[in-house]
Coordinates of C-alpha atoms and ligand atoms in Angstrom, one line a residue:
X1 CA 0.1 -0.3 0.2
X2 CA 1.3 3.1 -1.2
X3 CA -1.5 5.9 -0.3
X4 CA -5.1 5.3 0.8
X5 CA -6.3 6.4 -2.8
X6 CA -5.1 6.3 -6.4
X7 CA -2.9 8.6 -7.3
X8 CA -3.0 7.5 -11.4
X9 CA -5.1 6.3 -13.8
X10 CA -3.2 7.2 -17.2
X11 CA 0.0 6.7 -15.6
X12 CA 0.9 3.1 -15.1
X13 CA 2.4 2.5 -11.6
X14 CA 3.0 -0.6 -10.1
X15 CA 4.2 -1.1 -6.4
X16 CA 7.2 -3.0 -5.6
X17 CA 7.3 -2.9 -1.9
X18 CA 5.0 -5.2 0.0
X19 CA 6.8 -8.3 -0.4
X20 CA 10.0 -9.9 0.3
X21 CA 12.7 -9.0 -1.1
X22 CA 16.5 -9.9 -0.8
X23 CA 19.0 -8.9 2.0
X24 CA 21.8 -8.8 2.7
X25 CA 24.3 -7.1 5.7
X26 CA 27.7 -5.9 4.4
X27 CA 29.6 -6.3 7.5
X28 CA 32.7 -5.7 6.3
X29 CA 32.1 -2.3 5.0
X30 CA 31.4 -0.9 8.9
X31 CA 28.5 -2.6 10.3
X32 CA 28.4 -3.2 13.5
X33 CA 26.4 -4.7 16.8
X34 CA 25.2 -1.8 18.4
X35 CA 25.4 1.7 18.5
X36 CA 29.6 2.7 17.6
X37 CA 31.7 0.8 16.5
X38 CA 33.7 -0.9 19.3
X39 CA 31.5 0.1 22.0
X40 CA 30.0 -3.1 22.2
X41 CA 30.4 -7.1 21.7
X42 CA 28.8 -8.4 18.7
X43 CA 25.8 -10.6 19.7
X44 CA 26.0 -14.6 19.7
X45 CA 26.5 -16.2 16.9
X46 CA 25.9 -12.6 14.8
X47 CA 29.7 -12.6 14.6
X48 CA 30.6 -10.5 11.7
X49 CA 29.3 -13.4 9.2
X50 CA 27.4 -11.2 6.2
X51 CA 23.5 -12.3 7.4
X52 CA 21.5 -12.9 4.0
X53 CA 17.7 -13.6 4.3
X54 CA 14.5 -12.7 2.4
X55 CA 13.0 -9.6 4.6
X56 CA 10.0 -7.3 4.1
X57 CA 9.7 -3.9 2.3
X58 CA 8.7 -1.7 4.1
X59 CA 10.3 -2.8 6.9
X60 CA 13.5 -2.6 9.7
X61 CA 15.9 -4.8 9.7
X62 CA 15.6 -4.2 13.6
X63 CA 12.7 -6.6 13.3
X64 CA 14.2 -9.4 12.5
X65 CA 15.9 -12.0 14.8
X66 CA 19.1 -12.4 13.0
X67 CA 19.9 -8.2 12.9
X68 CA 17.9 -7.2 15.7
X69 CA 21.1 -4.9 17.0
X70 CA 22.9 -4.8 13.4
X71 CA 24.3 -0.8 12.6
X72 CA 25.7 -0.5 9.0
X73 CA 25.4 -1.4 5.7
X74 CA 23.2 -3.8 4.0
X75 CA 22.0 -4.4 0.3
X76 CA 18.5 -4.9 -0.7
X77 CA 17.6 -6.3 -4.0
X78 CA 14.9 -7.3 -6.1
X79 CA 13.8 -7.6 -10.2
X80 CA 11.2 -6.4 -11.8
X81 CA 10.2 -6.1 -15.8
X82 CA 9.5 -3.0 -17.4
X83 CA 10.9 -0.8 -20.9
X84 CA 10.5 2.7 -21.8
X85 CA 11.0 5.8 -19.6
X86 CA 10.0 4.4 -15.9
X87 CA 10.2 6.4 -12.1
X88 CA 10.9 4.6 -9.3
X89 CA 10.1 6.8 -6.2
X90 CA 11.0 5.8 -2.8
X91 CA 9.0 6.9 0.3
X92 CA 11.7 6.6 2.9
X93 CA 15.2 4.5 3.3
X94 CA 16.1 5.2 6.4
X95 CA 18.8 6.6 6.1
X96 CA 21.1 6.7 3.5
X97 CA 20.5 5.2 0.2
X98 CA 22.5 4.2 -3.1
X99 CA 20.4 3.2 -5.5
X100 CA 21.5 1.1 -8.1
X101 CA 19.4 0.0 -11.5
X102 CA 21.0 -2.8 -13.2
X103 CA 24.9 -1.7 -11.8
X104 CA 24.0 1.7 -13.0
X105 CA 24.2 3.9 -10.1
X106 CA 20.6 6.3 -10.3
X107 CA 19.7 8.0 -7.0
X108 CA 21.7 8.5 -3.4
X109 CA 19.5 10.0 -0.7
X110 CA 20.0 11.3 2.9
X111 CA 17.2 10.9 5.5
X112 CA 14.3 8.4 6.3
X113 CA 11.6 10.5 6.4
X114 CA 11.6 12.4 2.9
X115 CA 10.8 10.8 -0.1
X116 CA 13.4 10.7 -3.3
X117 CA 12.7 9.2 -6.6
X118 CA 14.8 8.7 -10.4
X119 CA 13.9 8.7 -14.0
X120 CA 15.4 6.4 -16.4
X121 CA 15.3 7.1 -19.9
X122 CA 14.7 4.2 -22.6
X123 CA 15.1 1.1 -20.3
X124 CA 15.4 -1.6 -23.0
X125 CA 12.4 -4.4 -22.7
X126 CA 13.1 -7.4 -20.2
X127 CA 13.4 -8.2 -16.4
X128 CA 15.7 -5.5 -14.5
X129 CA 17.2 -6.0 -10.7
X130 CA 17.3 -2.5 -8.8
X131 CA 19.1 -3.0 -6.1
X132 CA 19.2 -0.8 -2.8
X133 CA 22.5 0.4 -0.7
X134 CA 21.2 1.1 2.8
X135 CA 23.3 2.5 5.9
X136 CA 22.1 3.6 8.8
X137 CA 25.1 4.4 11.0
X138 CA 25.6 7.1 12.4
X139 CA 29.2 9.5 11.5
X140 CA 30.5 13.0 11.1
X141 CA 28.2 12.8 7.6
X142 CA 25.0 12.8 9.5
X143 CA 23.9 15.3 11.0
X144 CA 20.2 14.8 11.6
X145 CA 20.2 10.7 12.4
X146 CA 22.7 11.0 15.5
X147 CA 22.3 9.1 18.7
X148 CA 19.3 10.2 19.8
X149 CA 16.3 9.7 22.2
X150 CA 14.2 7.7 19.4
X151 CA 15.7 5.2 17.4
X152 CA 17.2 5.6 13.9
X153 CA 16.4 2.3 12.5
X154 CA 17.5 0.5 9.4
X155 CA 15.7 -0.6 6.2
X156 CA 13.4 0.8 3.3
X157 CA 11.2 1.9 5.6
X158 CA 8.6 2.6 3.5
X159 CA 6.8 1.8 -0.1
X160 CA 8.7 1.6 -3.2
X161 CA 6.6 2.4 -6.7
X162 CA 7.8 2.0 -10.3
X163 CA 5.8 4.2 -12.7
X164 CA 6.2 4.2 -16.9
X165 CA 6.8 7.4 -17.9
X166 CA 5.5 9.1 -21.4
X167 CA 8.0 11.4 -22.7
X168 CA 6.5 14.2 -20.9
X169 CA 4.9 13.9 -17.4
X170 CA 3.8 15.8 -14.0
X171 CA 5.9 16.5 -12.0
X172 CA 3.9 18.8 -9.9
X173 CA 0.7 19.4 -9.1
X174 CA -0.1 22.3 -5.5
X175 CA -3.7 23.5 -4.5
X176 CA -4.0 26.3 -2.4
X177 CA -7.3 27.0 -1.2
X178 CA -8.2 30.9 -0.3
X179 CA -11.2 32.0 1.5
X180 CA -12.2 35.5 1.0
X181 CA -15.9 36.7 2.4
X182 CA -17.2 33.9 3.5
X183 CA -16.6 32.2 -0.3
X184 CA -13.8 29.5 -1.5
X185 CA -11.6 30.3 -4.1
X186 CA -8.2 28.4 -5.2
X187 CA -5.1 28.3 -7.1
X188 CA -3.3 25.2 -8.6
X189 CA 0.0 25.3 -9.4
X190 CA 2.3 22.4 -11.4
X191 CA 4.8 21.8 -13.2
X192 CA 5.3 19.2 -16.2
X193 CA 8.8 17.7 -17.2
X194 CA 9.5 17.0 -20.9
X195 CA 12.1 13.9 -21.6
X196 CA 12.4 13.9 -25.0
X197 CA 14.8 16.4 -27.1
X198 CA 11.8 17.6 -29.0
X199 CA 9.3 20.6 -27.4
X200 CA 6.2 19.1 -26.3
X201 CA 3.1 21.1 -26.7
X202 CA -0.3 19.7 -25.0
X203 CA -2.9 20.6 -22.3
X204 CA -3.8 20.4 -19.0
X205 CA -6.9 19.7 -17.8
X206 CA -8.1 20.4 -14.2
X207 CA -11.1 18.8 -12.3
X208 CA -12.1 19.2 -8.2
X209 CA -14.3 15.8 -7.5
X210 CA -16.7 15.7 -10.6
X211 CA -15.9 19.4 -12.0
X212 CA -13.5 20.8 -14.5
X213 CA -12.3 23.8 -13.3
X214 CA -9.6 25.0 -15.3
X215 CA -7.3 24.3 -18.4
X216 CA -3.8 25.4 -19.5
X217 CA -1.8 25.2 -22.3
X218 CA 1.8 23.9 -21.3
X219 CA 5.0 23.7 -23.7
X220 CA 8.0 22.4 -22.3
X221 CA 11.3 22.7 -24.5
X222 CA 13.5 19.4 -25.1
X223 CA 14.5 17.9 -22.1
X224 CA 12.8 20.9 -20.3
X225 CA 10.4 22.1 -17.2
X226 CA 7.2 24.3 -17.8
X227 CA 4.8 25.9 -14.7
X228 CA 1.8 26.1 -15.0
X229 CA -0.9 28.0 -12.4
X230 CA -4.4 28.9 -12.5
X231 CA -5.6 32.3 -12.1
X232 CA -7.8 32.7 -8.4
X233 CA -10.7 30.9 -8.9
X234 CA -13.9 30.7 -7.1
X235 CA -15.5 27.8 -5.9
X236 CA -18.9 28.4 -4.7
X237 CA -20.2 24.4 -3.7
X238 CA -16.8 24.4 -2.0
X239 CA -17.3 22.3 1.7
X240 CA -15.4 23.1 4.1
X241 CA -12.7 20.9 5.3
X242 CA -12.3 20.6 9.3
X243 CA -12.0 18.2 12.1
X244 CA -15.7 17.8 13.0
X245 CA -16.4 17.2 8.6
X246 CA -13.3 16.5 6.6
X247 CA -14.2 17.0 3.3
X248 CA -11.8 16.3 0.8
X249 CA -12.0 16.6 -3.2
X250 CA -10.1 14.6 -5.3
X251 CA -7.6 17.2 -7.2
X252 CA -7.0 16.0 -10.5
X253 CA -4.9 17.0 -13.1
X254 CA -4.7 15.2 -17.1
X255 CA -1.8 15.8 -19.4
X256 CA -3.3 16.1 -23.1
X257 CA -0.6 16.2 -25.6
X258 CA -1.3 18.4 -29.3
X259 CA -3.4 15.7 -30.7
X260 CA -5.4 15.5 -27.5
X261 CA -4.0 12.6 -26.3
X262 CA -4.2 11.6 -22.6
X263 CA -0.5 11.4 -21.6
X264 CA 0.1 11.6 -17.9
X265 CA -2.0 12.0 -14.5
X266 CA -1.8 13.0 -11.1
X267 CA -4.6 12.9 -8.5
X268 CA -4.0 13.9 -5.6
X269 CA -6.4 15.6 -2.7
X270 CA -7.7 18.7 -2.0
X271 CA -9.3 20.5 1.3
X272 CA -11.0 23.9 1.7
X273 CA -9.5 25.5 5.0
X274 CA -7.9 28.3 6.2
X275 CA -5.4 28.6 8.8
X276 CA -5.0 32.0 9.2
X277 CA -2.9 34.1 12.8
X278 CA -4.8 36.7 14.5
X279 CA -2.6 38.6 16.9
X280 CA -2.8 35.5 19.7
X281 CA -5.4 33.8 18.0
X282 CA -4.7 30.8 15.3
X283 CA -8.0 30.5 12.9
X284 CA -9.3 27.8 11.5
X285 CA -12.0 29.1 8.5
X286 CA -11.9 31.9 11.3
X287 CA -12.8 30.4 14.4
X288 CA -10.2 30.3 17.3
X289 CA -8.5 26.4 17.8
X290 CA -7.4 25.2 20.7
X291 CA -5.0 22.4 20.8
X292 CA -5.7 19.1 22.9
X293 CA -2.7 16.9 21.2
X294 CA -0.2 14.5 21.5
X295 CA 3.5 14.4 20.1
X296 CA 4.1 10.6 18.4
X297 CA 6.8 9.1 17.0
X298 CA 6.7 6.5 14.7
X299 CA 8.1 3.6 16.4
X300 CA 6.5 0.2 17.3
X301 CA 8.3 -2.9 19.1
X302 CA 6.7 -4.7 15.8
X303 CA 7.4 -3.0 13.1
X304 CA 10.2 -0.2 13.7
X305 CA 9.0 3.0 11.9
X306 CA 7.5 0.8 9.5
X307 CA 4.3 0.9 11.0
X308 CA 1.3 -1.0 8.3
X309 CA -1.4 0.4 8.3
X310 CA -4.0 -0.9 10.3
X311 CA -1.2 0.0 13.4
X312 CA -1.5 3.7 12.2
X313 CA -4.7 3.2 12.1
X314 CA -5.2 1.8 15.6
X315 CA -2.8 4.7 16.5
X316 CA -5.1 7.8 15.5
X317 CA -8.2 5.7 17.2
X318 CA -6.7 5.5 20.1
X319 CA -5.6 9.9 20.0
X320 CA -9.4 10.1 19.0
X321 CA -11.0 7.7 21.6
X322 CA -8.5 10.0 24.2
X323 CA -10.0 13.2 22.7
X324 CA -7.2 14.9 20.6
X325 CA -7.6 16.9 17.9
X326 CA -3.8 17.5 16.5
X327 CA -0.7 15.3 16.4
X328 CA 2.7 16.2 16.2
X329 CA 5.0 14.5 13.9
X330 CA 7.9 14.1 16.3
X331 CA 10.7 14.9 15.5
X332 CA 10.5 14.4 11.5
X333 CA 8.1 13.9 8.1
X334 CA 5.9 11.5 8.0
X335 CA 4.6 8.4 6.4
X336 CA 2.0 9.6 3.8
X337 CA -0.8 6.8 4.5
X338 CA -0.7 8.2 8.4
X339 CA -0.7 11.6 6.3
X340 CA -3.9 11.0 4.6
X341 CA -5.3 9.1 7.4
X342 CA -5.5 12.4 9.3
X343 CA -6.7 14.2 6.3
X344 CA -9.9 12.0 6.0
X345 CA -10.0 11.5 10.2
X346 CA -10.0 15.8 11.0
X347 CA -6.6 15.1 12.8
X348 CA -4.7 18.7 12.4
X349 CA -0.9 18.2 12.1
X350 CA 1.7 20.1 12.9
X351 CA 4.7 18.1 10.9
X352 CA 8.2 19.4 11.4
X353 CA 11.5 18.8 9.4
X354 CA 14.0 16.0 11.1
X355 CA 16.0 17.3 13.4
X356 CA 16.0 16.7 17.7
X357 CA 18.1 19.1 20.4
X358 CA 20.5 19.5 18.3
X359 CA 23.7 22.1 20.2
X360 CA 25.1 24.3 18.2
X361 CA 28.2 22.2 17.8
X362 CA 25.7 19.7 16.3
X363 CA 24.6 22.6 14.0
X364 CA 28.3 23.6 12.8
X365 CA 28.7 20.2 11.4
X366 CA 28.7 21.3 7.5
X367 CA 26.2 18.8 6.4
X368 CA 24.0 20.2 8.9
X369 CA 22.2 22.9 6.6
X370 CA 22.3 21.5 3.2
X371 CA 20.3 18.2 5.4
X372 CA 17.9 20.6 6.8
X373 CA 17.4 22.6 3.7
X374 CA 16.9 19.4 1.8
X375 CA 14.6 17.6 4.2
X376 CA 12.5 21.1 4.3
X377 CA 11.9 20.8 0.9
X378 CA 11.5 17.5 0.2
X379 CA 8.8 17.3 2.9
X380 CA 7.0 20.4 1.9
X381 CA 6.8 19.3 -1.9
X382 CA 5.5 16.1 -1.0
X383 CA 3.1 17.3 1.5
X384 CA 1.9 20.5 0.4
X385 CA -1.8 19.4 -0.4
X386 CA -2.5 18.3 3.2
X387 CA -5.0 20.1 4.8
X388 CA -4.6 18.0 7.9
X389 CA -1.0 19.8 7.8
X390 CA -1.7 23.5 9.8
X391 CA 1.8 24.4 10.5
X392 CA 5.4 23.7 9.7
X393 CA 8.2 23.1 12.7
X394 CA 11.7 23.5 12.5
X395 CA 14.5 22.3 14.8
X396 CA 12.9 20.6 17.9
X397 CA 15.4 22.0 20.9
X398 CA 18.1 22.9 18.8
X399 CA 20.3 26.5 19.7
X400 CA 17.9 29.1 19.1
X401 CA 19.3 31.0 22.3
X402 CA 23.1 31.3 20.0
X403 CA 23.7 33.9 17.3
X404 CA 24.9 31.1 15.5
X405 CA 22.0 29.1 16.4
X406 CA 19.6 31.9 15.2
X407 CA 20.8 32.2 11.6
X408 CA 19.9 28.6 11.0
X409 CA 16.6 29.1 12.5
X410 CA 16.2 32.6 9.9
X411 CA 17.4 30.4 7.0
X412 CA 15.2 27.1 7.4
X413 CA 12.1 29.9 8.4
X414 CA 12.5 31.5 4.7
X415 CA 13.2 28.4 3.1
X416 CA 9.7 27.5 4.5
X417 CA 8.1 30.7 3.5
X418 CA 9.5 30.5 -0.2
X419 CA 7.9 27.3 -0.5
X420 CA 4.7 27.8 0.8
X421 CA 2.9 31.2 2.0
X422 CA 0.1 29.6 3.1
X423 CA 1.1 27.9 7.0
X424 CA 2.5 29.5 9.4
X425 CA 5.5 28.0 11.2
X426 CA 7.2 27.3 14.5
X427 CA 9.3 25.7 17.1
X428 CA 9.6 23.6 19.8
X429 CA 12.1 25.4 22.8
X430 CA 13.5 24.5 25.2
X431 CA 15.6 27.4 25.5
X432 CA 13.3 29.0 28.4
X433 CA 14.2 32.6 29.4
X434 CA 17.3 32.5 26.6
X435 CA 15.4 32.0 23.4
X436 CA 16.1 34.7 21.2
X437 CA 14.5 33.3 17.7
X438 CA 10.9 34.5 18.6
X439 CA 10.8 37.3 16.1
X440 CA 11.0 34.5 13.6
X441 CA 8.4 32.5 13.0
X442 CA 4.4 33.2 13.7
X443 CA 4.0 30.8 16.9
X444 CA 5.7 30.8 19.8
X445 CA 6.3 27.1 21.1
X446 CA 7.4 25.8 24.3
X447 CA 8.1 22.4 25.6
X448 CA 8.1 22.0 29.8
X449 CA 8.7 19.7 31.9
X450 CA 7.5 20.6 35.4
X451 CA 6.7 18.0 38.0
X452 CA 9.0 15.9 35.7
X453 CA 12.4 17.1 35.8
X454 CA 11.9 19.4 38.5
X455 CA 9.5 20.4 40.6
X456 CA 8.0 23.5 40.4
X457 CA 4.6 24.1 40.7
X458 CA 2.9 24.0 37.1
X459 CA 0.8 27.0 36.7
X460 CA 3.5 29.3 37.8
X461 CA 6.3 27.9 35.7
X462 CA 4.3 28.8 33.5
X463 CA 2.9 31.9 34.1
X464 CA 6.4 32.7 34.6
X465 CA 7.2 31.4 30.9
X466 CA 4.4 33.1 29.1
X467 CA 4.8 36.8 31.1
X468 CA 8.6 36.9 29.5
X469 CA 7.6 36.3 26.2
X470 CA 5.4 39.0 26.5
X471 CA 7.6 41.2 28.3
X472 CA 11.2 40.5 27.3
X473 CA 10.9 38.2 24.0
X474 CA 9.8 39.7 20.7
X475 CA 7.5 36.3 20.9
X476 CA 5.0 39.3 22.6
X477 CA 1.6 39.1 21.4
X478 CA 2.2 36.3 19.1
X479 CA 0.0 32.6 19.9
X480 CA 1.7 30.8 22.5
X481 CA 1.6 26.9 22.6
X482 CA 3.1 24.4 24.8
X483 CA 4.5 21.6 22.8
X484 CA 5.9 19.0 25.1
X485 CA 5.0 18.1 28.8
X486 CA 4.4 14.6 30.3
X487 CA 6.0 12.1 32.7
X488 CA 7.4 9.1 32.7
X489 CA 5.9 5.5 34.1
X490 CA 6.6 1.8 33.3
X491 CA 4.0 -0.1 32.1
X492 CA 2.3 -1.7 35.1
X493 CA 4.5 -0.1 37.4
X494 CA 1.5 0.4 40.5
X495 CA 2.8 2.1 43.8
X496 CA 0.0 3.9 45.9
X497 CA 2.9 6.1 47.1
X498 CA 2.9 7.5 43.2
X499 CA 6.5 7.6 43.5
X500 CA 8.1 9.2 39.9
X501 CA 8.3 6.4 37.6
X502 CA 4.8 4.8 38.5
X503 CA 1.6 5.4 36.6
X504 CA 0.1 6.9 39.7
X505 CA 2.5 9.8 39.3
X506 CA 2.6 10.0 36.0
X507 CA -1.9 10.6 36.0
X508 CA -0.9 12.7 38.5
X509 CA 1.7 14.6 37.0
X510 CA -0.7 15.2 33.8
X511 CA -3.7 16.3 35.3
X512 CA -1.4 18.7 37.1
X513 CA 0.4 20.0 33.3
X514 CA -3.1 20.1 31.6
X515 CA -5.4 22.1 33.9
X516 CA -2.4 24.5 34.2
X517 CA -2.0 24.8 30.5
X518 CA -5.7 25.0 29.9
X519 CA -6.0 27.8 32.7
X520 CA -3.2 29.4 31.2
X521 CA -4.6 32.9 29.2
X522 CA -3.5 33.4 25.6
X523 CA -2.1 29.8 25.6
X524 CA -3.7 27.9 22.8
X525 CA -3.1 24.4 23.9
X526 CA -0.9 21.6 24.3
X527 CA 0.9 18.9 23.2
X528 CA 1.7 16.2 25.8
X529 CA 5.0 13.9 25.1
X530 CA 3.9 11.5 23.8
X531 CA 1.7 9.4 22.9
X532 CA 3.1 6.0 23.1
X533 CA 6.5 4.5 24.3
X534 CA 9.5 4.5 22.1
X535 CA 12.6 3.0 21.6
X536 CA 15.9 5.3 22.1
X537 CA 19.6 4.6 21.3
X538 CA 21.9 2.6 23.2
X539 CA 23.5 5.8 24.7
X540 CA 20.3 7.0 25.7
X541 CA 20.1 4.4 28.3
X542 CA 20.5 6.5 31.4
X543 CA 17.3 8.2 32.5
X544 CA 15.7 5.6 30.1
X545 CA 14.7 2.6 31.8
X546 CA 14.4 -0.5 29.4
X547 CA 16.6 1.6 26.9
X548 CA 13.3 3.4 26.4
X549 CA 11.4 6.7 26.7
X550 CA 8.8 5.7 28.6
X551 CA 6.4 8.9 28.7
X552 CA 4.0 7.8 26.5
X553 CA 0.3 7.4 27.8
X554 CA 0.0 4.1 26.3
X555 CA 3.1 1.6 26.2
X556 CA 4.7 0.4 23.2
X557 CA 2.3 -2.1 22.7
X558 CA -0.5 0.8 22.9
X559 CA -1.6 -0.8 26.1
X560 CA -3.1 2.1 28.3
X561 CA -1.5 3.5 31.3
X562 CA -3.4 5.2 34.0
X563 CA -3.3 8.3 32.4
X564 CA -5.1 7.5 29.8
X565 CA -8.1 8.0 31.4
X566 CA -6.9 11.8 32.9
X567 CA -6.1 12.8 29.3
X568 CA -9.5 11.5 28.1
X569 CA -11.2 13.5 31.3
X570 CA -9.4 16.6 30.8
X571 CA -9.4 16.5 26.7
X572 CA -12.4 16.4 27.1
X573 CA -13.7 18.9 29.6
X574 CA -12.8 22.0 26.7
X575 CA -13.7 22.3 23.0
X576 CA -11.7 22.2 20.0
X577 CA -12.5 26.4 19.5
X578 CA -12.4 28.6 22.2
Ligands
ADA601 C1 12.4 16.7 24.7 C2 12.1 16.4 23.4 C3 11.8 14.7 23.3 C4 12.0 14.2 24.4 C5 11.3 14.8 25.6 C6 11.8 13.8 27.3 O1 12.0 18.4 25.5 O2 11.9 17.1 22.6 O3 12.3 14.6 21.9 O4 13.2 14.0 24.5 O5 12.1 16.0 26.2 O6 11.1 13.0 27.1 O7 12.4 14.7 27.8

């Protein structure tokens, strides 16, 4: 399964995943058992001999008995029959990929959480061999995947698709809804690429639902690209997308050649909704939002970060059962299938680029800027149309308190603005009263842990921060969000003395935290850290019993802790709109 709906009717596509691929570890090229070379002994019986097997794609090799703790390089292989121009799309490989087709290198990509593709022209008829070299090791080349408070898994972790292309094909289709005086308009922008040396002339037909809504002429020079853009077009029959009634329209672009023959298509989904900032308020279709929400890692004991469809849906069901209206994709762009489900179920999404807790020293890694920018560009290009995404986040808990850090934040915020003018931006800060970046984004956000990492009463602590932002920072007068708060609990650890790590303590702390956040004037809501317990990297074992981040409201198997009912009651006590 690639998406929850078909993205092409004319372009021929075939999923190359959802089956077994040949797999082999390449330990001689730097594979180790454990996090760092030499840091751990090889697991009994594993040694350094390569492991060969058939393995599921998508999947993480940490879920296979012979490669449970393998970190390093491995190769995946499968064959397919095809001819002509083809496009291969990889929705996610963790974390570095080199792709070969019949021994020809066709793509290279860094970062587990964004898609990439390769186009190969005039492939001869017959069987072809696709080989993907995957590396999940840490090292100086990798600025974003570092040993961290979540796991960096290994594998082809999201779907792979093979597409057959004619000489000209659609590369992009972006839908922007606009709300003016109670009426809905849209602008659609797109791009056509010409793979042949001769110029291509044709037309694009655009439809929304059953209606043809626009038409545009396109002309792309030989091997060139041609953009198209509609006027601002009124769509009087538009039904709004909102959490209570998430109406989606199929957005269909059909490319016709000069003879009027259907050459290619791209299908996505669109929703009419507007996100606007007015003073301290975040407005959805003109109504002031209150967030009662979760941070969620893509993590599961049986599937690693490669959760199957039903498991993703179950996560959403549980969050909704607790009364949540939003999810934060901490700390990286998520699988499109999950975003599709959010669109369909009316779950608002804070999506963020990949970065967690990087110091200024980490940010000075020569690869940092490029790797962040690639991630932002790929995230926004691919996810632009999801109506559920209402905000873009960057650089969770990085160095927003130093001048060097600020410059990084500024550049990344600017890049987002170039790519998308329609959504607000923010970043979850832990720099408390030393943050110097609040002048840059539209929304001020803090991660706070009173009653967990320190015992300050929540209300006093939160008010202190809020007042500081209003009185002494450039964030004054902007919307204010709590993007993390929470407490740890080991599933099954019950004690009436309510010590830390007990379910009783977590339920108590969360009740106090939610009470304070919902009572704080000017605060637009809260993202609980976190939905489910998740694996962390080996070096994070200290303060992380079981080498897991245990602040989930459900454990890693999604079994509810005591706090589940507390969250449900507290989220149920306030509405989605103020
Ligand atoms: C941070 C961070 C999370 C997680 C959390 C915690 O603020 O953003 O990734 O590490 O704290 O559990 O302490």
